[in-house]
Coordinates of C-alpha atoms and ligand atoms in Angstrom, one line a residue:
M1 CA -22.7 -14.6 114.0
L2 CA -24.7 -17.1 112.9
S3 CA -23.0 -20.6 111.0
V4 CA -24.5 -21.9 108.5
I5 CA -23.7 -25.4 108.0
I6 CA -24.6 -27.1 104.5
P7 CA -23.8 -30.5 104.0
A8 CA -23.3 -31.4 100.6
Y9 CA -22.9 -34.1 97.8
N10 CA -22.7 -33.8 94.3
E11 CA -25.0 -30.7 94.6
Q12 CA -23.4 -29.0 92.0
E13 CA -26.5 -27.0 90.4
N14 CA -27.6 -25.9 94.4
I15 CA -24.8 -24.6 95.4
A16 CA -24.6 -21.3 94.3
N17 CA -28.1 -21.0 94.5
T18 CA -28.4 -21.8 98.1
A19 CA -25.7 -19.7 98.9
T20 CA -27.5 -16.8 97.0
V21 CA -30.7 -17.4 98.8
I22 CA -29.7 -17.9 102.1
S23 CA -27.0 -15.0 101.7
G24 CA -30.1 -12.9 100.6
I25 CA -32.4 -13.8 103.1
L26 CA -29.7 -12.8 106.3
D27 CA -28.4 -9.8 104.6
A28 CA -32.0 -8.3 105.0
E29 CA -32.2 -9.1 108.1
E30 CA -29.2 -8.2 109.5
I31 CA -28.2 -11.1 110.7
D32 CA -23.8 -11.8 110.8
F33 CA -23.0 -15.1 109.3
E34 CA -20.7 -17.5 107.9
M35 CA -21.3 -20.1 105.6
I36 CA -19.7 -23.8 106.1
F37 CA -20.0 -26.1 102.8
A38 CA -19.4 -29.7 103.8
D39 CA -18.7 -31.4 100.6
D40 CA -19.2 -35.2 101.2
G41 CA -16.9 -36.1 98.9
S42 CA -18.8 -35.4 95.5
K43 CA -17.8 -36.8 92.4
D44 CA -19.3 -34.1 90.7
E45 CA -18.3 -29.9 90.1
S46 CA -19.4 -29.1 93.6
W47 CA -15.9 -28.3 95.5
A48 CA -14.7 -26.5 92.5
E49 CA -18.0 -24.7 93.0
I50 CA -17.5 -24.3 96.9
C51 CA -13.5 -22.8 95.8
R52 CA -15.6 -20.3 93.3
L53 CA -17.7 -18.9 96.4
N54 CA -15.3 -18.6 98.8
G55 CA -13.1 -16.0 96.8
E56 CA -16.4 -14.3 95.9
N57 CA -17.5 -14.1 98.9
P58 CA -15.4 -13.8 102.6
R59 CA -18.2 -15.9 104.4
V60 CA -18.3 -18.9 102.3
R61 CA -16.1 -21.7 103.6
G62 CA -15.8 -25.2 103.5
L63 CA -14.4 -28.4 103.6
R64 CA -13.8 -31.6 102.3
F65 CA -14.3 -35.3 102.7
S66 CA -11.8 -37.7 101.3
R67 CA -14.4 -39.5 100.0
N68 CA -18.3 -39.7 100.8
F69 CA -18.7 -40.4 104.0
G70 CA -22.4 -39.6 104.4
K71 CA -24.5 -36.7 105.7
E72 CA -23.4 -37.1 109.7
G73 CA -20.2 -37.4 109.0
A74 CA -20.3 -33.9 106.9
I75 CA -22.8 -32.6 109.8
F76 CA -20.7 -33.2 112.9
A77 CA -17.2 -31.8 110.5
G78 CA -19.7 -28.2 109.6
L79 CA -19.2 -28.7 113.6
K80 CA -16.1 -28.4 114.2
A81 CA -15.4 -25.8 112.2
A82 CA -18.5 -23.4 113.2
E83 CA -16.8 -20.6 114.9
G84 CA -20.9 -19.0 115.3
D85 CA -22.5 -18.3 117.9
C86 CA -25.1 -20.1 117.2
A87 CA -25.2 -22.6 114.3
V88 CA -28.0 -23.5 111.8
L89 CA -28.0 -27.1 109.9
I90 CA -29.5 -27.2 106.7
D91 CA -30.2 -29.7 103.4
C92 CA -28.0 -28.3 100.3
D93 CA -31.3 -28.8 98.4
L94 CA -33.4 -26.0 99.9
Q95 CA -36.0 -28.6 100.9
H96 CA -35.4 -27.1 104.4
P97 CA -36.8 -23.3 103.8
P98 CA -34.2 -21.0 104.5
E99 CA -36.7 -18.1 105.1
L100 CA -36.8 -20.1 108.5
I101 CA -34.1 -19.4 109.6
P102 CA -34.4 -16.0 110.9
Q103 CA -37.2 -16.6 113.1
M104 CA -35.7 -19.3 114.5
Y105 CA -32.4 -17.2 115.5
R106 CA -34.7 -14.5 117.0
M107 CA -35.9 -17.5 118.6
W108 CA -32.4 -18.4 119.9
E109 CA -32.2 -14.1 120.3
N110 CA -34.8 -14.9 122.5
G111 CA -33.3 -17.6 124.8
A112 CA -33.6 -20.8 123.0
E113 CA -31.0 -23.2 123.3
V114 CA -31.9 -25.6 120.5
V115 CA -34.6 -25.1 118.0
E116 CA -35.9 -28.0 115.7
A117 CA -37.5 -27.9 112.5
R118 CA -40.5 -30.4 112.7
K119 CA -41.8 -31.5 108.8
S120 CA -45.4 -31.0 109.5
S121 CA -46.2 -32.3 106.0
R122 CA -43.3 -35.0 105.0
G123 CA -43.7 -33.5 101.1
R124 CA -43.6 -36.2 97.7
E125 CA -42.6 -39.3 98.9
S126 CA -43.7 -43.0 97.9
L127 CA -46.2 -44.8 100.1
F128 CA -43.2 -47.5 101.7
Y129 CA -40.8 -44.4 102.3
K130 CA -43.4 -43.4 104.6
L131 CA -44.4 -46.6 106.2
F132 CA -40.8 -47.3 106.8
A133 CA -40.2 -43.6 108.7
K134 CA -43.4 -43.8 110.5
G135 CA -42.4 -47.6 111.7
F136 CA -39.1 -46.7 112.2
Y137 CA -39.9 -43.9 114.3
K138 CA -42.4 -46.0 116.2
L139 CA -39.9 -48.3 117.4
M140 CA -38.2 -45.5 118.4
K141 CA -39.9 -43.7 120.6
S142 CA -41.5 -46.8 122.1
S143 CA -37.8 -48.1 123.2
S144 CA -35.9 -45.3 123.4
G145 CA -38.5 -42.2 124.4
I146 CA -36.9 -39.8 121.9
N147 CA -40.3 -38.4 119.9
L148 CA -38.7 -38.1 115.8
D149 CA -42.7 -37.7 114.6
G150 CA -41.7 -34.8 111.5
A151 CA -37.8 -34.5 113.3
S152 CA -35.3 -33.5 110.2
D153 CA -32.1 -32.3 110.1
F154 CA -33.1 -28.8 109.6
K155 CA -31.6 -27.6 113.6
L156 CA -30.6 -24.1 115.3
L157 CA -28.1 -25.0 118.0
D158 CA -26.4 -22.8 120.4
R159 CA -22.3 -22.9 120.7
K160 CA -23.1 -24.7 124.2
A161 CA -25.1 -27.3 122.2
V162 CA -22.4 -27.4 119.6
D163 CA -19.4 -28.0 121.5
A164 CA -21.5 -30.6 123.6
L165 CA -22.3 -32.2 120.1
N166 CA -18.7 -31.9 119.7
E167 CA -17.1 -33.5 122.4
M168 CA -19.0 -36.9 121.6
P169 CA -16.9 -39.8 121.9
E170 CA -18.9 -42.2 119.4
R171 CA -18.0 -42.8 115.6
M172 CA -22.2 -44.1 115.1
T173 CA -24.0 -41.0 115.5
F174 CA -27.5 -40.0 114.3
F175 CA -27.8 -36.4 115.0
R176 CA -31.4 -35.4 114.6
A177 CA -32.0 -37.9 117.6
L178 CA -29.0 -36.6 119.3
S179 CA -29.4 -32.8 119.6
G180 CA -32.6 -33.7 121.8
W181 CA -30.5 -36.1 123.8
V182 CA -28.1 -33.4 124.9
G183 CA -31.5 -31.6 126.1
F184 CA -30.6 -27.6 126.1
R185 CA -33.9 -25.3 126.4
T186 CA -35.4 -26.5 123.3
E187 CA -37.8 -25.0 121.4
H188 CA -39.9 -26.0 117.7
I189 CA -41.2 -25.1 114.9
E190 CA -42.8 -26.1 112.2
F191 CA -42.2 -26.1 108.1
D192 CA -43.3 -27.9 105.1
V193 CA -41.3 -30.2 102.8
K194 CA -40.8 -28.5 99.8
P195 CA -39.7 -30.4 96.4
R196 CA -36.3 -31.0 96.0
N197 CA -34.4 -28.0 93.9
A198 CA -32.0 -29.4 91.5
G199 CA -30.8 -33.2 91.3
K200 CA -31.8 -35.9 92.5
T201 CA -32.0 -37.5 96.4
K202 CA -28.9 -39.3 97.9
W203 CA -30.4 -42.1 99.6
N204 CA -31.8 -45.5 98.6
Y205 CA -33.3 -48.1 100.5
K206 CA -30.4 -50.6 101.2
K207 CA -28.4 -46.4 102.8
L208 CA -32.3 -46.5 104.5
F209 CA -32.4 -49.3 105.7
V210 CA -28.4 -49.2 107.3
F211 CA -29.1 -46.0 108.5
G212 CA -32.4 -47.1 110.2
I213 CA -30.2 -50.0 111.7
N214 CA -27.7 -48.1 112.9
S215 CA -29.8 -45.3 114.7
V216 CA -31.5 -47.9 116.9
T217 CA -28.6 -49.7 118.1
S218 CA -27.1 -46.7 118.8
F219 CA -30.4 -45.0 120.9
T220 CA -31.6 -48.1 122.4
N221 CA -30.8 -51.9 123.9
F222 CA -34.8 -52.5 123.4
P223 CA -33.4 -55.0 120.4
M224 CA -31.5 -56.9 122.9
H225 CA -33.9 -57.8 125.5
I226 CA -37.0 -58.5 123.1
I227 CA -34.0 -62.0 122.9
T228 CA -34.9 -62.1 126.5
L229 CA -39.0 -61.9 126.2
I230 CA -39.4 -64.5 123.1
G231 CA -36.7 -66.2 126.0
V232 CA -39.1 -66.0 128.6
V233 CA -42.3 -66.7 126.7
F234 CA -40.9 -69.8 125.5
G235 CA -39.9 -70.9 128.8
I236 CA -43.5 -71.2 130.4
F237 CA -44.7 -72.9 126.6
A238 CA -41.3 -75.2 127.8
V239 CA -42.8 -75.8 130.7
V240 CA -46.1 -76.3 130.2
M241 CA -45.1 -78.6 127.2
G242 CA -43.2 -80.9 129.6
I243 CA -45.4 -81.7 132.1
Q244 CA -48.0 -82.5 129.4
T245 CA -45.5 -84.5 127.9
L246 CA -45.0 -86.4 131.3
V247 CA -47.9 -86.6 132.0
N248 CA -48.9 -88.7 128.8
Y249 CA -45.7 -90.5 129.0
F250 CA -46.7 -91.9 132.5
S251 CA -50.4 -92.3 131.6
G252 CA -49.4 -94.5 128.9
N253 CA -50.5 -92.2 125.7
A254 CA -47.0 -91.2 124.8
R255 CA -47.4 -90.2 120.9
D256 CA -44.5 -91.4 118.2
G257 CA -46.0 -88.6 116.2
F258 CA -42.9 -85.9 115.5
T259 CA -45.1 -82.6 114.7
T260 CA -44.8 -81.3 117.4
V261 CA -41.0 -82.2 117.6
I262 CA -40.9 -80.7 114.3
L263 CA -42.8 -77.4 114.8
L264 CA -40.4 -76.8 118.5
L265 CA -37.3 -77.0 116.2
L266 CA -38.3 -74.7 114.0
I267 CA -39.9 -71.8 116.5
L268 CA -36.7 -72.3 118.5
G269 CA -34.2 -72.4 115.8
A270 CA -36.1 -68.8 114.3
C271 CA -36.1 -67.1 117.7
L272 CA -32.2 -68.3 118.3
M273 CA -30.9 -67.3 114.8
I274 CA -32.5 -63.7 115.5
G275 CA -31.4 -63.3 118.7
V276 CA -28.4 -63.9 117.4
G277 CA -28.4 -61.3 114.7
I278 CA -29.2 -58.6 116.9
I279 CA -26.6 -59.4 119.5
G280 CA -24.6 -59.5 116.4
F281 CA -26.2 -55.5 115.3
Y282 CA -24.6 -54.7 118.6
L283 CA -21.4 -56.4 118.4
S284 CA -20.4 -55.0 114.7
K285 CA -21.2 -51.8 116.3
I286 CA -18.9 -52.0 119.5
Y287 CA -16.4 -53.5 116.9
E288 CA -16.6 -50.0 115.0
E289 CA -16.7 -48.0 117.7
I290 CA -13.6 -49.9 119.3
K291 CA -11.7 -49.4 116.1
R292 CA -11.7 -45.2 117.1
R293 CA -11.3 -44.6 113.4
P294 CA -11.9 -41.2 112.6
R295 CA -16.1 -40.5 111.7
Y296 CA -14.7 -38.6 108.3
I297 CA -11.6 -37.6 106.4
I298 CA -11.0 -34.3 105.5
S299 CA -8.6 -33.4 102.0
E300 CA -8.7 -30.5 102.0
Y301 CA -10.3 -26.7 103.2
T302 CA -11.0 -23.3 101.4
K303 CA -9.6 -20.4 103.1
R304 CA -10.7 -19.2 106.2
T305 CA -11.9 -22.1 107.5
R306 CA -11.5 -23.2 110.6
R307 CA -9.3 -26.4 111.7
K308 CA -9.6 -27.9 114.2
E309 CA -9.1 -31.6 115.6
Ligands
LIG401 N1 -26.2 -35.4 101.4 C1 -24.2 -35.8 102.2 N2 -23.9 -36.6 101.7 C2 -24.6 -38.0 101.3 C3 -26.0 -37.9 101.1 C4 -26.5 -36.8 101.2 O1 -23.6 -34.5 102.7 O2 -24.1 -39.4 101.8 C5 -26.5 -34.3 101.7 C6 -27.0 -33.9 100.4 O3 -26.1 -33.3 100.0 C7 -28.4 -33.0 101.4 C8 -28.7 -33.1 102.5 O4 -27.6 -34.1 102.9 O5 -27.8 -31.4 101.3 C9 -29.8 -34.2 102.2 O6 -29.9 -35.2 101.2 P1 -30.7 -35.6 100.4 O7 -31.6 -34.1 99.7 O8 -30.5 -36.5 98.9 O9 -32.0 -36.4 101.4 P2 -33.6 -36.4 101.3 O10 -34.1 -34.8 101.3 O11 -34.5 -37.0 100.2 O12 -34.1 -37.4 102.2
LIG402 MG1 -33.5 -33.2 99.8

């Protein structure tokens, strides 16, 4: 059986349609499936929609968070609740083409354990957004070696990969990269991002920025090493300057100008503050992890949803 996991946050206009489209496609291909909606604390009628569908269609299940915990939480809650031999993650707004699910499923039947769908085009996004995403993926690639170019959350995972992800103890996750990190036989497939079916995107720049910082710091310690690098560069600089100063002093050429002193103070001050800031990111992550708070809190389940903690 295939578990289709759909994170949904304020998607009342999309849920029924998405369920119909996906069931239509999978029924036509005769693929046995269950559909799990993870309602990420929606404030609209999403949950009522999910419950209604659950009553109409035995394959539809759902769970609801006590508040909005973010898409990552919804993905992981869905993976926990999934009962299938493999699971596919797909957005509720049909930006990930569900027509590809059968193809991904066949790849799985033919031995693939993880099927990642990559965006061949990024759809309609602002220039700033594109640059942001590009810069972020570059940083991830050069520092942690994980290639996220075109990566999306649209993936099919074998039960083995699902179990591996379910066992991860960490709180701050970055699903897109973690599914590559767990390994397994991975295959790729390309897709074009379509415009959103209905409703608006749930992201804004602040959310994206926090998401970016969290993802980088949860995958690589490279930013921390930048501080050391800057320190080494300044060390060399300091030796040269020191020698020059001493030479000037002993040859009686010592100036009483403050320019160099002021510049050095400014530069060093900035470097130190950036350094402390970067350490702060990691420290705050350690703090978050060590609190061992759950990633999400489930307030309700629909009938037939697997409850597993
Ligand atoms: N989503 C979620 N929790 C959030 C934000 C988004 O579960 O806090 C879900 C949303 O319902 C959708 C998917 O994540 O199914 C992708 O969100 P969206 O379409 O807003 O992102 P975009 O496609 O613009 O990147
Ligand atoms: Mg979307």
